[in-house]
Each structure stands twice: as C-alpha cells, then as structure tokens.
CSV table of C-alpha atoms in Angstrom, one decimal:
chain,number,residue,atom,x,y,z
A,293,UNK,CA,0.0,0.0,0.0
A,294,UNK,CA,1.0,3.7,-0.4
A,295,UNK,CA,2.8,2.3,-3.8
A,296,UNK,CA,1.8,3.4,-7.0
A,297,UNK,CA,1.9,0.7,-9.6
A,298,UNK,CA,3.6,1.4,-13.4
A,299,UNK,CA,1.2,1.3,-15.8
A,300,UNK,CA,1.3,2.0,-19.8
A,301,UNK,CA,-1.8,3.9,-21.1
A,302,UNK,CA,-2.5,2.5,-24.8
A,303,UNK,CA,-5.9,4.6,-24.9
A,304,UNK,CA,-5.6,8.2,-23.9
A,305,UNK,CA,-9.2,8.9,-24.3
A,306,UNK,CA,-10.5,6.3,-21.9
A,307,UNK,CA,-7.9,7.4,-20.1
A,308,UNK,CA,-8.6,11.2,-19.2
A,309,UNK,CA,-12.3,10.6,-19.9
A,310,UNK,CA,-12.6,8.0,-16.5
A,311,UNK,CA,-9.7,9.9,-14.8
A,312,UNK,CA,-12.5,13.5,-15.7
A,313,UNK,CA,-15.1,10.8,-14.5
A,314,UNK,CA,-13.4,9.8,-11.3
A,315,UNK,CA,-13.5,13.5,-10.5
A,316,UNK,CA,-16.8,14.2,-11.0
A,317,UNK,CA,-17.2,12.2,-7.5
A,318,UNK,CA,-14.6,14.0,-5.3
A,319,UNK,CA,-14.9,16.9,-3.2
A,320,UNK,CA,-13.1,19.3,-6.5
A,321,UNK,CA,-16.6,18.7,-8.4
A,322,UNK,CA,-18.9,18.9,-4.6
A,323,UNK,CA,-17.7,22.6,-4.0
A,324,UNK,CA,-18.2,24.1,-8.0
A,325,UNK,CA,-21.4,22.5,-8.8
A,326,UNK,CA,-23.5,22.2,-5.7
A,327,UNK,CA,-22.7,26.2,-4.9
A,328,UNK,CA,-22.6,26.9,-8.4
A,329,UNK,CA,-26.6,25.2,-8.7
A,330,UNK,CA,-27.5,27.7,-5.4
A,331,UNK,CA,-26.0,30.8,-7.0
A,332,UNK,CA,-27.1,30.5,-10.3
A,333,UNK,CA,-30.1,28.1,-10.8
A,334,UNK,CA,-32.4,27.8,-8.2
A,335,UNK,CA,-32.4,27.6,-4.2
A,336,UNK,CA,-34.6,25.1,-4.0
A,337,UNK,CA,-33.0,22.6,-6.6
A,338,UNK,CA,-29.9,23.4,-4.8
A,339,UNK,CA,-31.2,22.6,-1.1
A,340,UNK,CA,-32.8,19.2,-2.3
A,341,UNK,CA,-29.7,18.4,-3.4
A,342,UNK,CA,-27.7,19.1,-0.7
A,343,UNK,CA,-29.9,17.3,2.1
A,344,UNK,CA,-29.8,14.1,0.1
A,345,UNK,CA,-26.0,14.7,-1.1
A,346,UNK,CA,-25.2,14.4,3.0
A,347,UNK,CA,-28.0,11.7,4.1
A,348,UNK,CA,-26.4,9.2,0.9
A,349,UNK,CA,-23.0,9.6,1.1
A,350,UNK,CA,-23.3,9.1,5.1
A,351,UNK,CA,-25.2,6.0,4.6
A,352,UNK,CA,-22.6,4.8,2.2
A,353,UNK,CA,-19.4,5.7,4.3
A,354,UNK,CA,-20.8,4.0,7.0
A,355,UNK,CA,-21.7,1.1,5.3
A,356,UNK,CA,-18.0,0.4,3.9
A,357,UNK,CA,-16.6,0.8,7.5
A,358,UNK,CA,-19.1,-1.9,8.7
A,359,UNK,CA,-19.3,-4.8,5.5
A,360,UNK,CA,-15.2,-3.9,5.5
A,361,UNK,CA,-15.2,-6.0,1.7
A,362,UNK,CA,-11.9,-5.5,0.5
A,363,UNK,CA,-11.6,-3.1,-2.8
A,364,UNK,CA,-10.2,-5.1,-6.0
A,365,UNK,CA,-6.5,-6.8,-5.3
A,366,UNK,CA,-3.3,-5.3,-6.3
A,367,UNK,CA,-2.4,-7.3,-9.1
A,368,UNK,CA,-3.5,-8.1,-10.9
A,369,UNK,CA,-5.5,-4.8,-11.1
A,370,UNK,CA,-3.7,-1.6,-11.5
A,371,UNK,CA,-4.6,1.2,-9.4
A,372,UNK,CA,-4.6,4.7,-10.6
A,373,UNK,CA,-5.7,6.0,-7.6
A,374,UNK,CA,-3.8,5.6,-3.9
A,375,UNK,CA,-5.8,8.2,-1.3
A,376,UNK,CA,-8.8,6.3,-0.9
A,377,UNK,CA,-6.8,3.0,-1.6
A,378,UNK,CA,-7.0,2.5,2.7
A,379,UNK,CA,-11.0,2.7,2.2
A,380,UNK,CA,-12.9,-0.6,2.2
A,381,UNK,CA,-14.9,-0.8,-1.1
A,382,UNK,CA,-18.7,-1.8,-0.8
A,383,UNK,CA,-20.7,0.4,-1.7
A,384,UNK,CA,-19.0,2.7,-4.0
A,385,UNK,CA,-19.6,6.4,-2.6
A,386,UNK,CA,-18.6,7.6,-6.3
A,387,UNK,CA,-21.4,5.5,-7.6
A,388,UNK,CA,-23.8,6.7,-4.6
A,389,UNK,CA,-22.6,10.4,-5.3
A,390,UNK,CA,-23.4,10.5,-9.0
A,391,UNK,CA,-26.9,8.9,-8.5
A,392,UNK,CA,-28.2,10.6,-5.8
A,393,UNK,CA,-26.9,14.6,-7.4
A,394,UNK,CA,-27.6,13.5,-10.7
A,395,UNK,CA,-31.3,12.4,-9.9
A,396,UNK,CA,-32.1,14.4,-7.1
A,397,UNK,CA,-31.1,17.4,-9.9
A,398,UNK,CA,-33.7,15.8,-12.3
A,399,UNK,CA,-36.7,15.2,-10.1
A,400,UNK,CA,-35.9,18.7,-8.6
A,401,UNK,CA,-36.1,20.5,-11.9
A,402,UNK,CA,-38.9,18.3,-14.3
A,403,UNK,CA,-41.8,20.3,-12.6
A,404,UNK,CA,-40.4,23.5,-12.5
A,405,UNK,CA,-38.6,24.0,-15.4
A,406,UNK,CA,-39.8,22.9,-19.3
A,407,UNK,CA,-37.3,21.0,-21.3
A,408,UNK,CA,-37.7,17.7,-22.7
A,409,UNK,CA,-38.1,14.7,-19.9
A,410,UNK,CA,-36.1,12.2,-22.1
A,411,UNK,CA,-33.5,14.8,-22.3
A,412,UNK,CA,-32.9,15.1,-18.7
A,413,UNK,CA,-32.9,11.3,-18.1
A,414,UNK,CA,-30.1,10.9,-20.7
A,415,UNK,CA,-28.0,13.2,-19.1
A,416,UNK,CA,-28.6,11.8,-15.4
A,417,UNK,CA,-28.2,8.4,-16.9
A,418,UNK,CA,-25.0,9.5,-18.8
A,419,UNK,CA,-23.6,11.4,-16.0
A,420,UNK,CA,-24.2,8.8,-13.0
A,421,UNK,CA,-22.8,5.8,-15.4
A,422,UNK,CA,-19.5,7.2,-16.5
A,423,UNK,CA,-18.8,7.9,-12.6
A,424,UNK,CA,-19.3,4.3,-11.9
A,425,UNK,CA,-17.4,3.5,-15.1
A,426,UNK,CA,-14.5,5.5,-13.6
A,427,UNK,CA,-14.3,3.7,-10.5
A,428,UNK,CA,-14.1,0.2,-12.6
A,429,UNK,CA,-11.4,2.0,-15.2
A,430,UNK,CA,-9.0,3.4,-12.2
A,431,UNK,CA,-9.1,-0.3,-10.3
A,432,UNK,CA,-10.5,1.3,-7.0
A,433,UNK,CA,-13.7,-0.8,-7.2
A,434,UNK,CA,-15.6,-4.1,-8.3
A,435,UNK,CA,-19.0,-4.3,-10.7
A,436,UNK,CA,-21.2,-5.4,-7.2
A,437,UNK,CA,-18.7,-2.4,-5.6
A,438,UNK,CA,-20.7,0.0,-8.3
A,439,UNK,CA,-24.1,-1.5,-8.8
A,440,UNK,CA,-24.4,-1.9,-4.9
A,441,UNK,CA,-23.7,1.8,-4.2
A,442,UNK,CA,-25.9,3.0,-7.2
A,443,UNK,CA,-28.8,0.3,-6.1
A,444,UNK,CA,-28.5,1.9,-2.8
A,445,UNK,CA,-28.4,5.4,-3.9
A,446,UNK,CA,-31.7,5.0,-5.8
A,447,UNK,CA,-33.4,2.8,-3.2
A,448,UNK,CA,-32.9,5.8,-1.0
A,449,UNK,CA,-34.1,8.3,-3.6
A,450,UNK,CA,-37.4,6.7,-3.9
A,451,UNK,CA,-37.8,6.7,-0.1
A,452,UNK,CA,-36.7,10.1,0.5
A,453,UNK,CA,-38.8,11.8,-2.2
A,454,UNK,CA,-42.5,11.5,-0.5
A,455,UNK,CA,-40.8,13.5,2.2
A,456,UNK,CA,-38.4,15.6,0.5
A,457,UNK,CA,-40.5,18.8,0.7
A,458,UNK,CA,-41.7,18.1,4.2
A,459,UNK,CA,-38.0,17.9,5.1
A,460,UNK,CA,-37.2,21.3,3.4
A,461,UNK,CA,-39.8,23.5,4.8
A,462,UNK,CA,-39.2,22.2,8.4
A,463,UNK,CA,-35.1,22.8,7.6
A,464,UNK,CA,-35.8,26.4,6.6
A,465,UNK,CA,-39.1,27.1,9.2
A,466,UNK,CA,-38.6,25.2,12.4
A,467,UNK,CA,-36.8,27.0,15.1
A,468,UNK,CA,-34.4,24.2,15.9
A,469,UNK,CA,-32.9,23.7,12.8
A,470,UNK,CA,-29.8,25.4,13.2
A,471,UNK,CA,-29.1,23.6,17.0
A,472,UNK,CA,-30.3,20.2,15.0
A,473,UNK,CA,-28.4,21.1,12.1
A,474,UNK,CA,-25.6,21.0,14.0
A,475,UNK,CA,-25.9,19.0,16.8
A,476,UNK,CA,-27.0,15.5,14.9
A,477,UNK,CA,-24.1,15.6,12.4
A,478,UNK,CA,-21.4,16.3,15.3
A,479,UNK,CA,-23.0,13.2,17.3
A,480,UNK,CA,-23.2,11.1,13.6
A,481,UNK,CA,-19.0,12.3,13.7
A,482,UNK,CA,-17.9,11.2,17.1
A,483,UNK,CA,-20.0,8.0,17.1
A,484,UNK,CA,-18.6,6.7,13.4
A,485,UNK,CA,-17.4,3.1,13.3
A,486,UNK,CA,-14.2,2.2,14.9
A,487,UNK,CA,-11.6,0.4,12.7
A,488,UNK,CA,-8.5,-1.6,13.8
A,489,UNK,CA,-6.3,1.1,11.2
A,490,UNK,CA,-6.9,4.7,9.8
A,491,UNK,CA,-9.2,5.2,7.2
A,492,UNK,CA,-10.2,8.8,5.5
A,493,UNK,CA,-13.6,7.9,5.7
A,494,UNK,CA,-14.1,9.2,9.0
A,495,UNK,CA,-12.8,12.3,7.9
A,496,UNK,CA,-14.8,12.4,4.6
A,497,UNK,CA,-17.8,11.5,6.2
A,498,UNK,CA,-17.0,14.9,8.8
A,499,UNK,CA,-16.1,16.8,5.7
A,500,UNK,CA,-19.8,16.3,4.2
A,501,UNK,CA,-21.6,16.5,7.1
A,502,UNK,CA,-19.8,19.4,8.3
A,503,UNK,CA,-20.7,21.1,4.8
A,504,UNK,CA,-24.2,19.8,4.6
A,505,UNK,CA,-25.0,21.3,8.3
A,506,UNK,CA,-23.4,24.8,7.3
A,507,UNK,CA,-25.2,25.1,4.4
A,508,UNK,CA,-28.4,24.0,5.8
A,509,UNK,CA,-27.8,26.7,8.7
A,510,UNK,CA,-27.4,29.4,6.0
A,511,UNK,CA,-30.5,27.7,4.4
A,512,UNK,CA,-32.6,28.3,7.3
A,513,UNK,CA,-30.4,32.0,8.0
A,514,UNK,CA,-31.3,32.9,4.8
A,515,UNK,CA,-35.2,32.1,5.2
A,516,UNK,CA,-35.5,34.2,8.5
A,517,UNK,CA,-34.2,37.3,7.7
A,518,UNK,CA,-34.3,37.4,3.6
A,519,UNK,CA,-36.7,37.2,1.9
A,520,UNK,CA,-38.8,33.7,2.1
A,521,UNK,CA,-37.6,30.6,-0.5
A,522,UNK,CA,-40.8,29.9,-1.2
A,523,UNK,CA,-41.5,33.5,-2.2
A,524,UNK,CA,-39.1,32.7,-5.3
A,525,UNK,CA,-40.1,29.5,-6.4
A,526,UNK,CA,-41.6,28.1,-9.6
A,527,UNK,CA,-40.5,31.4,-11.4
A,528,UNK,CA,-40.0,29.6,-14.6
A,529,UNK,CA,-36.5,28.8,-16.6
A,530,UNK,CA,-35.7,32.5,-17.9
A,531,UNK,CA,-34.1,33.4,-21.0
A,532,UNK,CA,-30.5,33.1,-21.4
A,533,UNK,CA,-28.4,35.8,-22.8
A,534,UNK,CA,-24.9,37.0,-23.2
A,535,UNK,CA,-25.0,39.2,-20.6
A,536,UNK,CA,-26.9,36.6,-18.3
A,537,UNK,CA,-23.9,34.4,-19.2
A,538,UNK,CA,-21.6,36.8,-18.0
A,539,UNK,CA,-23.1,37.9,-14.4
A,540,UNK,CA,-23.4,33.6,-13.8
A,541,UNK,CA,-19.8,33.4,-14.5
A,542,UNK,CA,-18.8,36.4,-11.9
A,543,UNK,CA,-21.1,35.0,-9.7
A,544,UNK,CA,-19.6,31.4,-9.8
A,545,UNK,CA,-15.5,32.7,-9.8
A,546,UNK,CA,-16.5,35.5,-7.0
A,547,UNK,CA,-18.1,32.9,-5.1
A,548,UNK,CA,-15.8,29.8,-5.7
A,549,UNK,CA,-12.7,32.8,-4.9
A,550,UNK,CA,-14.6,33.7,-1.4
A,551,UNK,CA,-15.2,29.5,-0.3
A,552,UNK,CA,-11.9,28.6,-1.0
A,553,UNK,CA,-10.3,31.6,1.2
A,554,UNK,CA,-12.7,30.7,3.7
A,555,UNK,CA,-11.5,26.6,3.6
A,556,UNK,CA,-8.2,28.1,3.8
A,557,UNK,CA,-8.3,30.4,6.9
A,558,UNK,CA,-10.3,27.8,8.7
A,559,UNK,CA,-7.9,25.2,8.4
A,560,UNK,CA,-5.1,27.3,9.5
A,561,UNK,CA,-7.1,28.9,12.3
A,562,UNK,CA,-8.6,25.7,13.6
A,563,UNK,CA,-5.5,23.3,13.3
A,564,UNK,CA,-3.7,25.9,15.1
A,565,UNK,CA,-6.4,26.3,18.2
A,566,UNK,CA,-6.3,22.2,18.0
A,567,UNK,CA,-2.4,21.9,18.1
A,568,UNK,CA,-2.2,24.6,21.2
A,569,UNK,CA,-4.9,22.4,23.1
A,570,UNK,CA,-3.7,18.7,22.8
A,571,UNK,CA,-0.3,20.2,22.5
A,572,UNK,CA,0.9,18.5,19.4
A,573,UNK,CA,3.5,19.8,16.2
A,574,UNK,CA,0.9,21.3,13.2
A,575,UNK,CA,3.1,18.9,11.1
A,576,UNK,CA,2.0,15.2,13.0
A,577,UNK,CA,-0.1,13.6,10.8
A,578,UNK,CA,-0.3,10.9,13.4
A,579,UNK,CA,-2.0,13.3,15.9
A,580,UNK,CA,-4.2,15.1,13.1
A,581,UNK,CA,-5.7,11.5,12.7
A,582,UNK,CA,-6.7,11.4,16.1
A,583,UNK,CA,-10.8,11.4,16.9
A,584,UNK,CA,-11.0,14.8,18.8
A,585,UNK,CA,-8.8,16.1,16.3
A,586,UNK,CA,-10.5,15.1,12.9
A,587,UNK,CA,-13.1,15.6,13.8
A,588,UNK,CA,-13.3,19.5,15.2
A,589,UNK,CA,-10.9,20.3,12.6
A,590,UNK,CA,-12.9,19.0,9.3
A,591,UNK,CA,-16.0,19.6,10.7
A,592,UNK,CA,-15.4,23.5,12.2
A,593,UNK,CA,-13.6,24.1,8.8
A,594,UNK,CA,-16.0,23.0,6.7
A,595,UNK,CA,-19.4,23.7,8.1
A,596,UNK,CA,-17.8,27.3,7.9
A,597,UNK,CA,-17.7,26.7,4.2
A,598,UNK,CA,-20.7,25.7,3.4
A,599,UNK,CA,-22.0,28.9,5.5
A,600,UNK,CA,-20.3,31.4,3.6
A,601,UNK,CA,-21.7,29.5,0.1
A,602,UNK,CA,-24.8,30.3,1.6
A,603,UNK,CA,-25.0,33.7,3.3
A,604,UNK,CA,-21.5,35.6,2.9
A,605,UNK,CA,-21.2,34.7,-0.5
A,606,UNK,CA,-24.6,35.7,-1.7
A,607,UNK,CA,-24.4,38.8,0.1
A,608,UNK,CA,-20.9,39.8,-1.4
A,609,UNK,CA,-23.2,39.1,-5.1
A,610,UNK,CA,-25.6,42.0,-3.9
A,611,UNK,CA,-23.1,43.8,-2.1
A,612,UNK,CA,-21.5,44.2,-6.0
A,613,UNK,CA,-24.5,43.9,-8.2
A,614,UNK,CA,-24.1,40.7,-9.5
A,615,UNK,CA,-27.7,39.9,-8.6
C-alpha cells in the first residue's frame, strides 16, 4: 500500500475521460457544482440536493466501514488512484454520489422547469454511469462495488422523495434547525465506526456533514431574515443571454474565490487552536488523525464553508450587483 503501480496507457481517451469521471465524484466537483446550482439556478434545486448529497453519502461511508469488503486486489488490477486505496470498497460512494446529485437534480427540476423529460434522463443516466465506469477503469472498485452503491443510492431516492418537501420547509421554518443542524451531524461524527487502522472515511464522512450542516444553517439564516424561499419558487426557466452568461460566471469565480479563502483560513485557524490544546506539532499527521482532532478540525472548517456559500457569498453578489 502507499505504492503506485507502473502502468502504460494505450488509450488516452478512456484514459482522461474516466480519470475527468473519477473527479466528477470528489470533493473538486462537490464545492463548484452544488454552490454553483444555489447561485445560479435555483435555491430550492440546490437545497434538495444538498440534504440528500449528505444523508447518501453518510449511509454509504458508513456502510464500507461496517461490511469492511476488500476493494479489488493489487495485481492483478492496476490502481490509478492511492488516497482512498485505505477505504474498504462496498458500496461505491462515487457510484452513490453520481446517483443521488444527478437524480435528485432531475426530479428537482422536471416540474419546475420545461425542457424535454427524455432529455434530462439521458444526461442523469450518462452522468451517474461514466462515474461508476471510472471507478471500474482506475481499479478502486468491483462491478457489485458500483451497482451496490448506485442500487443503494436510488433505493434511497425513492424513499426520501414522498418526504423531500416536508423535510425542506421544516429545515428552513422550524426554530431548531440550526441547534439540530448541528448537533445530529457532530453526534453522527464522534460515534462513526471504529476500525482496527486509519481510514479517510471518517474524515470524509466529517467533511460532508460538516458542509451539509453549514449550508443547511445558512438555508434556514437565509429564510428568517431574507426574503422567504418559497417566495421565489416556480418562477420559470428564464431566458438566457450573453450578458446573463456573464453575471453567472462572476457569480460562480467570486463565489468559488470567497469558499476557498474561507476553507483556507479555517484550516489554519482551527488546526492551530487544535495543536495549542492537545499540545501536538501542526506537522503530526499521526495526531491530526486522532478522533477529537479530525473531527473538530474538518467539521469547524468545513461547516464554515458551506456557510459562507450560503450567506457571505450571496451577500458579497448584492453587495456588488451581481444579482
């Protein structure tokens, strides 16, 4: 482990088409598109997709840290990938991911927007596949690895969606959402399955959950004391033009340029209030790893980001006109 193999590529398409795939899974594509949808789509689409983002991919961490299947052996397959190599393998969270946003995104949109059904469902169907297809391509996971984490991720979708509104308007209207927001995630953190090595699950699972709860704290921020997300909904798909084109893109770079300072200062600031309490180098990753570490330090610094996506960020749009 920790040992990349040698490999020749004889296909360069397949290759940087899967290795584009892979990505589409991984926190790069979570922090564009998921802010991107709130800035520049629609609230709502963007909350929905959020809430079942965080519930799926929780379900699915868990669930590899508790079946602990082995991911595919090393030969004979070659492994393009080593940071999640220390993960077990069933389900596939890359698999889960691309289903749930992909879905979630079409369900979200079919009744509010008009553009052909068919058209939609291709590009979920397109989307979620060449995800899974990446994970098979790069050697990080088996066919059952990928049709067990999609089969999952749908199987959830279908139960979630009879309460998917229900969940929303009690997130954005009921008094103890921010305190539950928080609270139930930082519990989910600290009571994660122990494992006999370290695994960045743990800390993956903190990452989302500490994203999901800031975001859904801005969501409910945002509902108090702006104006009301349902005052805003079902507005229609408006027309795009050039100079629509442009204000989406300033949004999206201003807003991408603000979350990423934001990730950045946290981390510093936090690891450095957690290194002056338990009295540890900022440079041991062995002490980094530990529990009331990871935890405070992913989850602080990233609940922080999914704040700012959600309140600083679109007040820095109005704040310079870009709304």
């Amino acid at each position: 482990q920790g040992c990349a193999q040698k490999y020749v590529v004889k296909n360069y398409f397949y290759y940087y088409l899967f290795k584009f795939s892979a990505a589409l899974g991984e926190e790069i594509f979570y922090i564009t598109f998921l802010p991107f949808t709130y800035w520049n789509i629609d609230h709502s689409v963007s909350r929905r997709m959020i809430i079942i983002w965080s519930i799926v991919m929780y379900i699915g961490q868990v669930s590899k840290d508790i079946l602990k299947w082995p991911r595919p052996l090393s030969p004979p397959v070659v492994k393009l990938e080593m940071r999640t190599d220390a993960e077990y393998g069933m389900p596939s969270t890359h698999a889960m991911a691309a289903t749930a946003i992909s879905f979630s995104f079409l369900i979200a949109t079919m009744n509010q927007y008009k553009y052909p059904f068919e058209l939609g469902l291709t590009a979920a169907f397109v989307f979620s596949t060449l995800v899974c297809l990446s994970r098979l391509y790069t050697g990080m996971h088996t066919v059952l690895d990928v049709i067990g984490g999609a089969l999952i991720s749908a199987v959830l979708l279908v139960l979630l969606y009879p309460a998917w509104d229900s969940i929303d308007h009690l997130l954005l209207t009921s008094p103890f959402c921010p305190l539950l927001s928080i609270a139930v995630p930082l519990v989910l953190c600290y009571n994660y399955p122990k494992l006999d090595y370290y695994s960045p699950t743990r800390g993956d699972t903190t990452t989302i959950l500490g994203a999901g709860a800031g975001a859904t704290v801005g969501f409910w921020l945002n509902n108090q004391y702006a104006a009301p997300a349902y005052a805003s909904e079902n507005l229609g798909f408006p027309l795009i033009t050039g100079m629509m084109v442009v204000l989406m893109l300033a949004r999206f770079f201003t807003g991408l340029f603000v979350i990423l300072l934001t990730r950045q200062l946290m981390k510093s600031m936090v690891l450095s209030v957690l290194c002056y309490c338990y009295k540890f180098p900022i440079g041991d990753l062995e002490a980094r790893r530990r529990l009331e570490v990871e935890v405070p330090y992913k989850f602080v610094t990233y609940s922080s980001v999914g704040f700012s996506a959600t309140v600083i960020v679109p007040l820095l749009h109005e704040l310079l006109g870009l709304i």
